[in-house]
Amino acid sequence: MTTVPASDPTFDPTRDDQLADPYPGYARMRAQCPVFHDQDRDIWVLTRHEDVVRVVHDPETFSSESAVRITAGPESDEVKQVLAEGWSLTPNLTESDGEEHTRLRVAVNRVFTPRRVAALEPFVRDTAEDLIARFAADGRTDIIEGYAWPLPLIVMARILGVPPRDVPLLRQWSSNWLKLSVGIGEPAERVDWARDVVTMQHHVMALLDGTDRADEDSLIASLARYGAEHGLDDVELMRIVMNLIIAGHVTVTRAIGNGLVTLLEHPRQLAALRAGEASVEAMVEEILRYESPVQGLFRTVTRETELGGRRLVPGDRVMVHWGSANRDGCVFEDPDEFALRSRPGRHQMAFGRGVHACLGASLARLQLRVAIPLLFDRLPGLRLGPTGSRTRERLVIARGFEELHLHWDVPHLREAAP
């Protein structure tokens, strides 16, 4: 049994000190109370690697329905009324189980192939080069706004066959869908976010209706063909497309910001990478382990069970905490050290495990392999901005930056300095 109470009031990833560095707290929790109850959110938080692995490989006991929502409680009547103008948001790829999940996942697996992902590398590189060119002469930028969010969203739009003009709208809609899902915001804000979700649903349905289903390059067209052959209706396809839009960019956006800060705060590892003494693949895996962009998702207990000495009953909600599991010293040597490891991907869980392992993991890794080194290649003297020039997101399930200002050397600016 644990040596501290099951409820630990120090767990609050949105608090300033834990936003800055939550990992010492997670280490204490793993040692003293690895399965503990967060009373404010009414969730059990799982911090050990072994417990997280057990849960994600037992979907019969730990259901993925409501996997993103922090609580499964009722929504306000105003939000329900707005959402009624669209379609149910579930079941979707993230929030489904069993045969329902399999039929949705297979649809994406069949068209989201390794060959298709590998063929995207030139487009990813060209897009990254174009974005950098827009601010390279300025000597400074908010790298989140100018690079980390547009890059993966432009790439995802290209894959889906979505017009480039829709990219800013997709960012707004998907961001508000995520905020609605995780239960934050004032009532009036949540109503506005619900309107954006319904607008996005109708927009994607129109894309499905208007797509050329013979288009071999469009993922939407490929999904539509597969759906017609295997009995998936347009509402199910719409949910898949919406899932891909949000999951296909927010993780990469956060990983780019986390990775840049981590590398700039560890100059010896950065130098080793730049000198070719460590692989880019090792860099990507270690960034994902060290600062997991998705800190965790949720499961609902379906039958009485025990975990970490705690009795869980049907209806209990658990958070599988990827971020803590990826710092577990029982699995990783020197877990709080950022090191470009020789076996980088083994055991790290940034993209989940089991039947719900992230379908877009290979595409995310490709974009990170291109996006992060390219910034150091194109922006000499790249460095962090002054104190106060970065702001973290206040989300329980994610770790990333809302803004991150970086500076670099521009020859004509340096010459003009007094």
JSON list of C-alpha atoms in Angstrom, two decimals, residues 138-306:
[
{"chain": "A", "resi": 138, "resn": "ASP", "atom": "CA", "xyz": [13.66, 39.53, -39.00]},
{"chain": "A", "resi": 139, "resn": "GLY", "atom": "CA", "xyz": [16.12, 38.10, -36.47]},
{"chain": "A", "resi": 140, "resn": "ARG", "atom": "CA", "xyz": [13.31, 37.04, -34.15]},
{"chain": "A", "resi": 141, "resn": "THR", "atom": "CA", "xyz": [9.86, 35.47, -34.21]},
{"chain": "A", "resi": 142, "resn": "ASP", "atom": "CA", "xyz": [7.25, 33.61, -32.20]},
{"chain": "A", "resi": 143, "resn": "ILE", "atom": "CA", "xyz": [8.21, 30.20, -33.55]},
{"chain": "A", "resi": 144, "resn": "ILE", "atom": "CA", "xyz": [4.88, 28.66, -32.51]},
{"chain": "A", "resi": 145, "resn": "GLU", "atom": "CA", "xyz": [2.80, 31.15, -34.49]},
{"chain": "A", "resi": 146, "resn": "GLY", "atom": "CA", "xyz": [5.10, 31.35, -37.49]},
{"chain": "A", "resi": 147, "resn": "TYR", "atom": "CA", "xyz": [6.29, 27.75, -37.82]},
{"chain": "A", "resi": 148, "resn": "ALA", "atom": "CA", "xyz": [5.25, 25.11, -35.30]},
{"chain": "A", "resi": 149, "resn": "TRP", "atom": "CA", "xyz": [1.51, 25.24, -35.87]},
{"chain": "A", "resi": 150, "resn": "PRO", "atom": "CA", "xyz": [1.28, 26.05, -39.61]},
{"chain": "A", "resi": 151, "resn": "LEU", "atom": "CA", "xyz": [3.77, 23.39, -40.73]},
{"chain": "A", "resi": 152, "resn": "PRO", "atom": "CA", "xyz": [1.91, 20.25, -39.58]},
{"chain": "A", "resi": 153, "resn": "LEU", "atom": "CA", "xyz": [-1.49, 21.70, -40.42]},
{"chain": "A", "resi": 154, "resn": "ILE", "atom": "CA", "xyz": [-0.44, 22.60, -43.98]},
{"chain": "A", "resi": 155, "resn": "VAL", "atom": "CA", "xyz": [0.96, 19.07, -44.32]},
{"chain": "A", "resi": 156, "resn": "MET", "atom": "CA", "xyz": [-2.26, 17.51, -43.01]},
{"chain": "A", "resi": 157, "resn": "ALA", "atom": "CA", "xyz": [-4.34, 19.67, -45.36]},
{"chain": "A", "resi": 158, "resn": "ARG", "atom": "CA", "xyz": [-2.18, 18.44, -48.25]},
{"chain": "A", "resi": 159, "resn": "ILE", "atom": "CA", "xyz": [-2.69, 14.81, -47.24]},
{"chain": "A", "resi": 160, "resn": "LEU", "atom": "CA", "xyz": [-6.44, 15.19, -46.89]},
{"chain": "A", "resi": 161, "resn": "GLY", "atom": "CA", "xyz": [-6.87, 17.21, -50.05]},
{"chain": "A", "resi": 162, "resn": "VAL", "atom": "CA", "xyz": [-8.20, 20.23, -48.11]},
{"chain": "A", "resi": 163, "resn": "PRO", "atom": "CA", "xyz": [-7.77, 23.61, -49.86]},
{"chain": "A", "resi": 164, "resn": "PRO", "atom": "CA", "xyz": [-4.84, 25.65, -48.39]},
{"chain": "A", "resi": 165, "resn": "ARG", "atom": "CA", "xyz": [-7.19, 28.58, -47.78]},
{"chain": "A", "resi": 166, "resn": "ASP", "atom": "CA", "xyz": [-8.93, 26.50, -45.12]},
{"chain": "A", "resi": 167, "resn": "VAL", "atom": "CA", "xyz": [-5.81, 26.05, -42.97]},
{"chain": "A", "resi": 168, "resn": "PRO", "atom": "CA", "xyz": [-6.38, 29.04, -40.58]},
{"chain": "A", "resi": 169, "resn": "LEU", "atom": "CA", "xyz": [-9.99, 27.98, -40.07]},
{"chain": "A", "resi": 170, "resn": "LEU", "atom": "CA", "xyz": [-8.97, 24.40, -39.38]},
{"chain": "A", "resi": 171, "resn": "ARG", "atom": "CA", "xyz": [-6.60, 25.67, -36.71]},
{"chain": "A", "resi": 172, "resn": "GLN", "atom": "CA", "xyz": [-9.32, 27.72, -35.01]},
{"chain": "A", "resi": 173, "resn": "TRP", "atom": "CA", "xyz": [-11.94, 25.00, -35.19]},
{"chain": "A", "resi": 174, "resn": "SER", "atom": "CA", "xyz": [-9.72, 22.15, -34.03]},
{"chain": "A", "resi": 175, "resn": "SER", "atom": "CA", "xyz": [-8.26, 24.22, -31.18]},
{"chain": "A", "resi": 176, "resn": "ASN", "atom": "CA", "xyz": [-11.75, 25.04, -29.93]},
{"chain": "A", "resi": 177, "resn": "TRP", "atom": "CA", "xyz": [-12.85, 21.42, -30.28]},
{"chain": "A", "resi": 178, "resn": "LEU", "atom": "CA", "xyz": [-9.96, 20.38, -28.03]},
{"chain": "A", "resi": 179, "resn": "LYS", "atom": "CA", "xyz": [-10.79, 23.06, -25.45]},
{"chain": "A", "resi": 180, "resn": "LEU", "atom": "CA", "xyz": [-14.44, 22.01, -25.47]},
{"chain": "A", "resi": 181, "resn": "SER", "atom": "CA", "xyz": [-13.41, 18.36, -25.02]},
{"chain": "A", "resi": 182, "resn": "VAL", "atom": "CA", "xyz": [-11.15, 18.91, -22.01]},
{"chain": "A", "resi": 183, "resn": "GLY", "atom": "CA", "xyz": [-13.78, 20.80, -20.07]},
{"chain": "A", "resi": 184, "resn": "ILE", "atom": "CA", "xyz": [-12.16, 24.22, -19.65]},
{"chain": "A", "resi": 185, "resn": "GLY", "atom": "CA", "xyz": [-13.59, 27.68, -20.25]},
{"chain": "A", "resi": 186, "resn": "GLU", "atom": "CA", "xyz": [-16.47, 29.85, -19.11]},
{"chain": "A", "resi": 187, "resn": "PRO", "atom": "CA", "xyz": [-20.04, 28.93, -20.17]},
{"chain": "A", "resi": 188, "resn": "ALA", "atom": "CA", "xyz": [-20.22, 31.58, -22.89]},
{"chain": "A", "resi": 189, "resn": "GLU", "atom": "CA", "xyz": [-16.84, 30.51, -24.30]},
{"chain": "A", "resi": 190, "resn": "ARG", "atom": "CA", "xyz": [-17.95, 26.89, -24.41]},
{"chain": "A", "resi": 191, "resn": "VAL", "atom": "CA", "xyz": [-21.04, 27.83, -26.41]},
{"chain": "A", "resi": 192, "resn": "ASP", "atom": "CA", "xyz": [-18.82, 29.63, -28.95]},
{"chain": "A", "resi": 193, "resn": "TRP", "atom": "CA", "xyz": [-16.47, 26.65, -29.11]},
{"chain": "A", "resi": 194, "resn": "ALA", "atom": "CA", "xyz": [-19.42, 24.34, -29.68]},
{"chain": "A", "resi": 195, "resn": "ARG", "atom": "CA", "xyz": [-20.50, 26.53, -32.62]},
{"chain": "A", "resi": 196, "resn": "ASP", "atom": "CA", "xyz": [-17.03, 26.15, -34.12]},
{"chain": "A", "resi": 197, "resn": "VAL", "atom": "CA", "xyz": [-17.20, 22.37, -33.72]},
{"chain": "A", "resi": 198, "resn": "VAL", "atom": "CA", "xyz": [-20.53, 22.21, -35.55]},
{"chain": "A", "resi": 199, "resn": "THR", "atom": "CA", "xyz": [-19.22, 24.55, -38.26]},
{"chain": "A", "resi": 200, "resn": "MET", "atom": "CA", "xyz": [-16.21, 22.27, -38.70]},
{"chain": "A", "resi": 201, "resn": "GLN", "atom": "CA", "xyz": [-18.48, 19.23, -38.97]},
{"chain": "A", "resi": 202, "resn": "HIS", "atom": "CA", "xyz": [-20.56, 20.81, -41.71]},
{"chain": "A", "resi": 203, "resn": "HIS", "atom": "CA", "xyz": [-17.41, 21.98, -43.51]},
{"chain": "A", "resi": 204, "resn": "VAL", "atom": "CA", "xyz": [-15.90, 18.48, -43.54]},
{"chain": "A", "resi": 205, "resn": "MET", "atom": "CA", "xyz": [-19.21, 16.98, -44.67]},
{"chain": "A", "resi": 206, "resn": "ALA", "atom": "CA", "xyz": [-19.21, 19.44, -47.58]},
{"chain": "A", "resi": 207, "resn": "LEU", "atom": "CA", "xyz": [-15.64, 18.41, -48.45]},
{"chain": "A", "resi": 208, "resn": "LEU", "atom": "CA", "xyz": [-16.68, 14.76, -48.48]},
{"chain": "A", "resi": 209, "resn": "ASP", "atom": "CA", "xyz": [-19.69, 15.55, -50.63]},
{"chain": "A", "resi": 210, "resn": "GLY", "atom": "CA", "xyz": [-17.64, 17.59, -53.11]},
{"chain": "A", "resi": 211, "resn": "THR", "atom": "CA", "xyz": [-14.52, 15.44, -53.33]},
{"chain": "A", "resi": 212, "resn": "ASP", "atom": "CA", "xyz": [-13.48, 13.72, -56.52]},
{"chain": "A", "resi": 213, "resn": "ARG", "atom": "CA", "xyz": [-13.50, 10.14, -55.31]},
{"chain": "A", "resi": 214, "resn": "ALA", "atom": "CA", "xyz": [-11.18, 9.09, -58.11]},
{"chain": "A", "resi": 215, "resn": "ASP", "atom": "CA", "xyz": [-8.42, 11.40, -56.82]},
{"chain": "A", "resi": 216, "resn": "GLU", "atom": "CA", "xyz": [-5.51, 9.11, -55.91]},
{"chain": "A", "resi": 217, "resn": "ASP", "atom": "CA", "xyz": [-3.63, 11.84, -54.01]},
{"chain": "A", "resi": 218, "resn": "SER", "atom": "CA", "xyz": [-6.43, 12.86, -51.61]},
{"chain": "A", "resi": 219, "resn": "LEU", "atom": "CA", "xyz": [-6.86, 11.00, -48.34]},
{"chain": "A", "resi": 220, "resn": "ILE", "atom": "CA", "xyz": [-10.46, 12.22, -48.15]},
{"chain": "A", "resi": 221, "resn": "ALA", "atom": "CA", "xyz": [-11.12, 10.65, -51.55]},
{"chain": "A", "resi": 222, "resn": "SER", "atom": "CA", "xyz": [-9.40, 7.42, -50.46]},
{"chain": "A", "resi": 223, "resn": "LEU", "atom": "CA", "xyz": [-11.48, 7.31, -47.28]},
{"chain": "A", "resi": 224, "resn": "ALA", "atom": "CA", "xyz": [-14.65, 7.95, -49.25]},
{"chain": "A", "resi": 225, "resn": "ARG", "atom": "CA", "xyz": [-13.87, 5.05, -51.60]},
{"chain": "A", "resi": 226, "resn": "TYR", "atom": "CA", "xyz": [-13.07, 2.76, -48.69]},
{"chain": "A", "resi": 227, "resn": "GLY", "atom": "CA", "xyz": [-16.22, 3.82, -46.85]},
{"chain": "A", "resi": 228, "resn": "ALA", "atom": "CA", "xyz": [-18.40, 3.05, -49.86]},
{"chain": "A", "resi": 229, "resn": "GLU", "atom": "CA", "xyz": [-16.85, -0.41, -50.15]},
{"chain": "A", "resi": 230, "resn": "HIS", "atom": "CA", "xyz": [-17.01, -1.30, -46.45]},
{"chain": "A", "resi": 231, "resn": "GLY", "atom": "CA", "xyz": [-20.14, 0.34, -45.15]},
{"chain": "A", "resi": 232, "resn": "LEU", "atom": "CA", "xyz": [-18.82, 3.48, -43.43]},
{"chain": "A", "resi": 233, "resn": "ASP", "atom": "CA", "xyz": [-21.26, 6.36, -43.83]},
{"chain": "A", "resi": 234, "resn": "ASP", "atom": "CA", "xyz": [-20.29, 10.00, -44.30]},
{"chain": "A", "resi": 235, "resn": "VAL", "atom": "CA", "xyz": [-20.78, 10.86, -40.61]},
{"chain": "A", "resi": 236, "resn": "GLU", "atom": "CA", "xyz": [-18.26, 8.20, -39.63]},
{"chain": "A", "resi": 237, "resn": "LEU", "atom": "CA", "xyz": [-15.86, 9.45, -42.30]},
{"chain": "A", "resi": 238, "resn": "MET", "atom": "CA", "xyz": [-16.35, 13.02, -41.12]},
{"chain": "A", "resi": 239, "resn": "ARG", "atom": "CA", "xyz": [-15.34, 12.01, -37.58]},
{"chain": "A", "resi": 240, "resn": "ILE", "atom": "CA", "xyz": [-12.21, 10.30, -38.95]},
{"chain": "A", "resi": 241, "resn": "VAL", "atom": "CA", "xyz": [-11.22, 13.39, -40.91]},
{"chain": "A", "resi": 242, "resn": "MET", "atom": "CA", "xyz": [-11.79, 15.68, -37.91]},
{"chain": "A", "resi": 243, "resn": "ASN", "atom": "CA", "xyz": [-9.72, 13.35, -35.72]},
{"chain": "A", "resi": 244, "resn": "LEU", "atom": "CA", "xyz": [-6.88, 13.41, -38.23]},
{"chain": "A", "resi": 245, "resn": "ILE", "atom": "CA", "xyz": [-6.95, 17.19, -38.52]},
{"chain": "A", "resi": 246, "resn": "ILE", "atom": "CA", "xyz": [-6.58, 17.82, -34.79]},
{"chain": "A", "resi": 247, "resn": "ALA", "atom": "CA", "xyz": [-4.34, 14.87, -33.91]},
{"chain": "A", "resi": 248, "resn": "GLY", "atom": "CA", "xyz": [-2.27, 15.45, -37.02]},
{"chain": "A", "resi": 249, "resn": "HIS", "atom": "CA", "xyz": [-0.99, 18.84, -35.96]},
{"chain": "A", "resi": 250, "resn": "VAL", "atom": "CA", "xyz": [-1.26, 19.58, -32.24]},
{"chain": "A", "resi": 251, "resn": "THR", "atom": "CA", "xyz": [1.25, 16.92, -31.20]},
{"chain": "A", "resi": 252, "resn": "VAL", "atom": "CA", "xyz": [3.82, 18.04, -33.77]},
{"chain": "A", "resi": 253, "resn": "THR", "atom": "CA", "xyz": [3.28, 21.71, -32.88]},
{"chain": "A", "resi": 254, "resn": "ARG", "atom": "CA", "xyz": [3.99, 21.03, -29.22]},
{"chain": "A", "resi": 255, "resn": "ALA", "atom": "CA", "xyz": [6.92, 18.71, -29.93]},
{"chain": "A", "resi": 256, "resn": "ILE", "atom": "CA", "xyz": [8.62, 21.34, -32.11]},
{"chain": "A", "resi": 257, "resn": "GLY", "atom": "CA", "xyz": [8.38, 23.95, -29.34]},
{"chain": "A", "resi": 258, "resn": "ASN", "atom": "CA", "xyz": [9.40, 21.51, -26.59]},
{"chain": "A", "resi": 259, "resn": "GLY", "atom": "CA", "xyz": [12.26, 20.21, -28.70]},
{"chain": "A", "resi": 260, "resn": "LEU", "atom": "CA", "xyz": [13.71, 23.60, -29.52]},
{"chain": "A", "resi": 261, "resn": "VAL", "atom": "CA", "xyz": [13.71, 24.73, -25.88]},
{"chain": "A", "resi": 262, "resn": "THR", "atom": "CA", "xyz": [15.17, 21.43, -24.71]},
{"chain": "A", "resi": 263, "resn": "LEU", "atom": "CA", "xyz": [17.99, 21.49, -27.27]},
{"chain": "A", "resi": 264, "resn": "LEU", "atom": "CA", "xyz": [18.82, 25.13, -26.61]},
{"chain": "A", "resi": 265, "resn": "GLU", "atom": "CA", "xyz": [18.95, 24.42, -22.87]},
{"chain": "A", "resi": 266, "resn": "HIS", "atom": "CA", "xyz": [21.29, 21.44, -23.48]},
{"chain": "A", "resi": 267, "resn": "PRO", "atom": "CA", "xyz": [24.05, 22.89, -25.68]},
{"chain": "A", "resi": 268, "resn": "ARG", "atom": "CA", "xyz": [26.34, 19.85, -25.47]},
{"chain": "A", "resi": 269, "resn": "GLN", "atom": "CA", "xyz": [23.68, 17.54, -26.83]},
{"chain": "A", "resi": 270, "resn": "LEU", "atom": "CA", "xyz": [22.84, 20.11, -29.49]},
{"chain": "A", "resi": 271, "resn": "ALA", "atom": "CA", "xyz": [26.50, 20.31, -30.48]},
{"chain": "A", "resi": 272, "resn": "ALA", "atom": "CA", "xyz": [26.71, 16.53, -30.73]},
{"chain": "A", "resi": 273, "resn": "LEU", "atom": "CA", "xyz": [23.67, 16.50, -32.97]},
{"chain": "A", "resi": 274, "resn": "ARG", "atom": "CA", "xyz": [25.04, 19.28, -35.18]},
{"chain": "A", "resi": 275, "resn": "ALA", "atom": "CA", "xyz": [28.40, 17.49, -35.46]},
{"chain": "A", "resi": 276, "resn": "GLY", "atom": "CA", "xyz": [26.75, 14.25, -36.57]},
{"chain": "A", "resi": 277, "resn": "GLU", "atom": "CA", "xyz": [27.78, 12.44, -33.38]},
{"chain": "A", "resi": 278, "resn": "ALA", "atom": "CA", "xyz": [24.14, 11.59, -32.63]},
{"chain": "A", "resi": 279, "resn": "SER", "atom": "CA", "xyz": [21.35, 10.75, -35.02]},
{"chain": "A", "resi": 280, "resn": "VAL", "atom": "CA", "xyz": [18.35, 12.92, -35.79]},
{"chain": "A", "resi": 281, "resn": "GLU", "atom": "CA", "xyz": [16.19, 9.89, -35.02]},
{"chain": "A", "resi": 282, "resn": "ALA", "atom": "CA", "xyz": [17.68, 9.73, -31.51]},
{"chain": "A", "resi": 283, "resn": "MET", "atom": "CA", "xyz": [16.96, 13.44, -31.07]},
{"chain": "A", "resi": 284, "resn": "VAL", "atom": "CA", "xyz": [13.31, 13.00, -32.03]},
{"chain": "A", "resi": 285, "resn": "GLU", "atom": "CA", "xyz": [12.73, 10.03, -29.73]},
{"chain": "A", "resi": 286, "resn": "GLU", "atom": "CA", "xyz": [14.45, 11.70, -26.79]},
{"chain": "A", "resi": 287, "resn": "ILE", "atom": "CA", "xyz": [12.46, 14.91, -27.22]},
{"chain": "A", "resi": 288, "resn": "LEU", "atom": "CA", "xyz": [9.25, 12.89, -27.25]},
{"chain": "A", "resi": 289, "resn": "ARG", "atom": "CA", "xyz": [10.32, 11.01, -24.12]},
{"chain": "A", "resi": 290, "resn": "TYR", "atom": "CA", "xyz": [11.76, 13.93, -22.20]},
{"chain": "A", "resi": 291, "resn": "GLU", "atom": "CA", "xyz": [8.89, 16.39, -22.83]},
{"chain": "A", "resi": 292, "resn": "SER", "atom": "CA", "xyz": [5.94, 14.32, -24.02]},
{"chain": "A", "resi": 293, "resn": "PRO", "atom": "CA", "xyz": [3.63, 16.66, -25.99]},
{"chain": "A", "resi": 294, "resn": "VAL", "atom": "CA", "xyz": [0.57, 14.65, -24.99]},
{"chain": "A", "resi": 295, "resn": "GLN", "atom": "CA", "xyz": [0.98, 14.15, -21.27]},
{"chain": "A", "resi": 296, "resn": "GLY", "atom": "CA", "xyz": [-1.83, 11.64, -21.02]},
{"chain": "A", "resi": 297, "resn": "LEU", "atom": "CA", "xyz": [-5.31, 10.51, -22.00]},
{"chain": "A", "resi": 298, "resn": "PHE", "atom": "CA", "xyz": [-8.21, 8.96, -20.10]},
{"chain": "A", "resi": 299, "resn": "ARG", "atom": "CA", "xyz": [-9.90, 5.61, -19.69]},
{"chain": "A", "resi": 300, "resn": "THR", "atom": "CA", "xyz": [-13.13, 4.60, -17.96]},
{"chain": "A", "resi": 301, "resn": "VAL", "atom": "CA", "xyz": [-13.17, 1.50, -15.74]},
{"chain": "A", "resi": 302, "resn": "THR", "atom": "CA", "xyz": [-15.75, -1.05, -16.89]},
{"chain": "A", "resi": 303, "resn": "ARG", "atom": "CA", "xyz": [-15.40, -3.67, -14.14]},
{"chain": "A", "resi": 304, "resn": "GLU", "atom": "CA", "xyz": [-14.01, -3.82, -10.63]},
{"chain": "A", "resi": 305, "resn": "THR", "atom": "CA", "xyz": [-10.24, -4.16, -10.59]},
{"chain": "A", "resi": 306, "resn": "GLU", "atom": "CA", "xyz": [-7.15, -3.32, -8.56]}
]
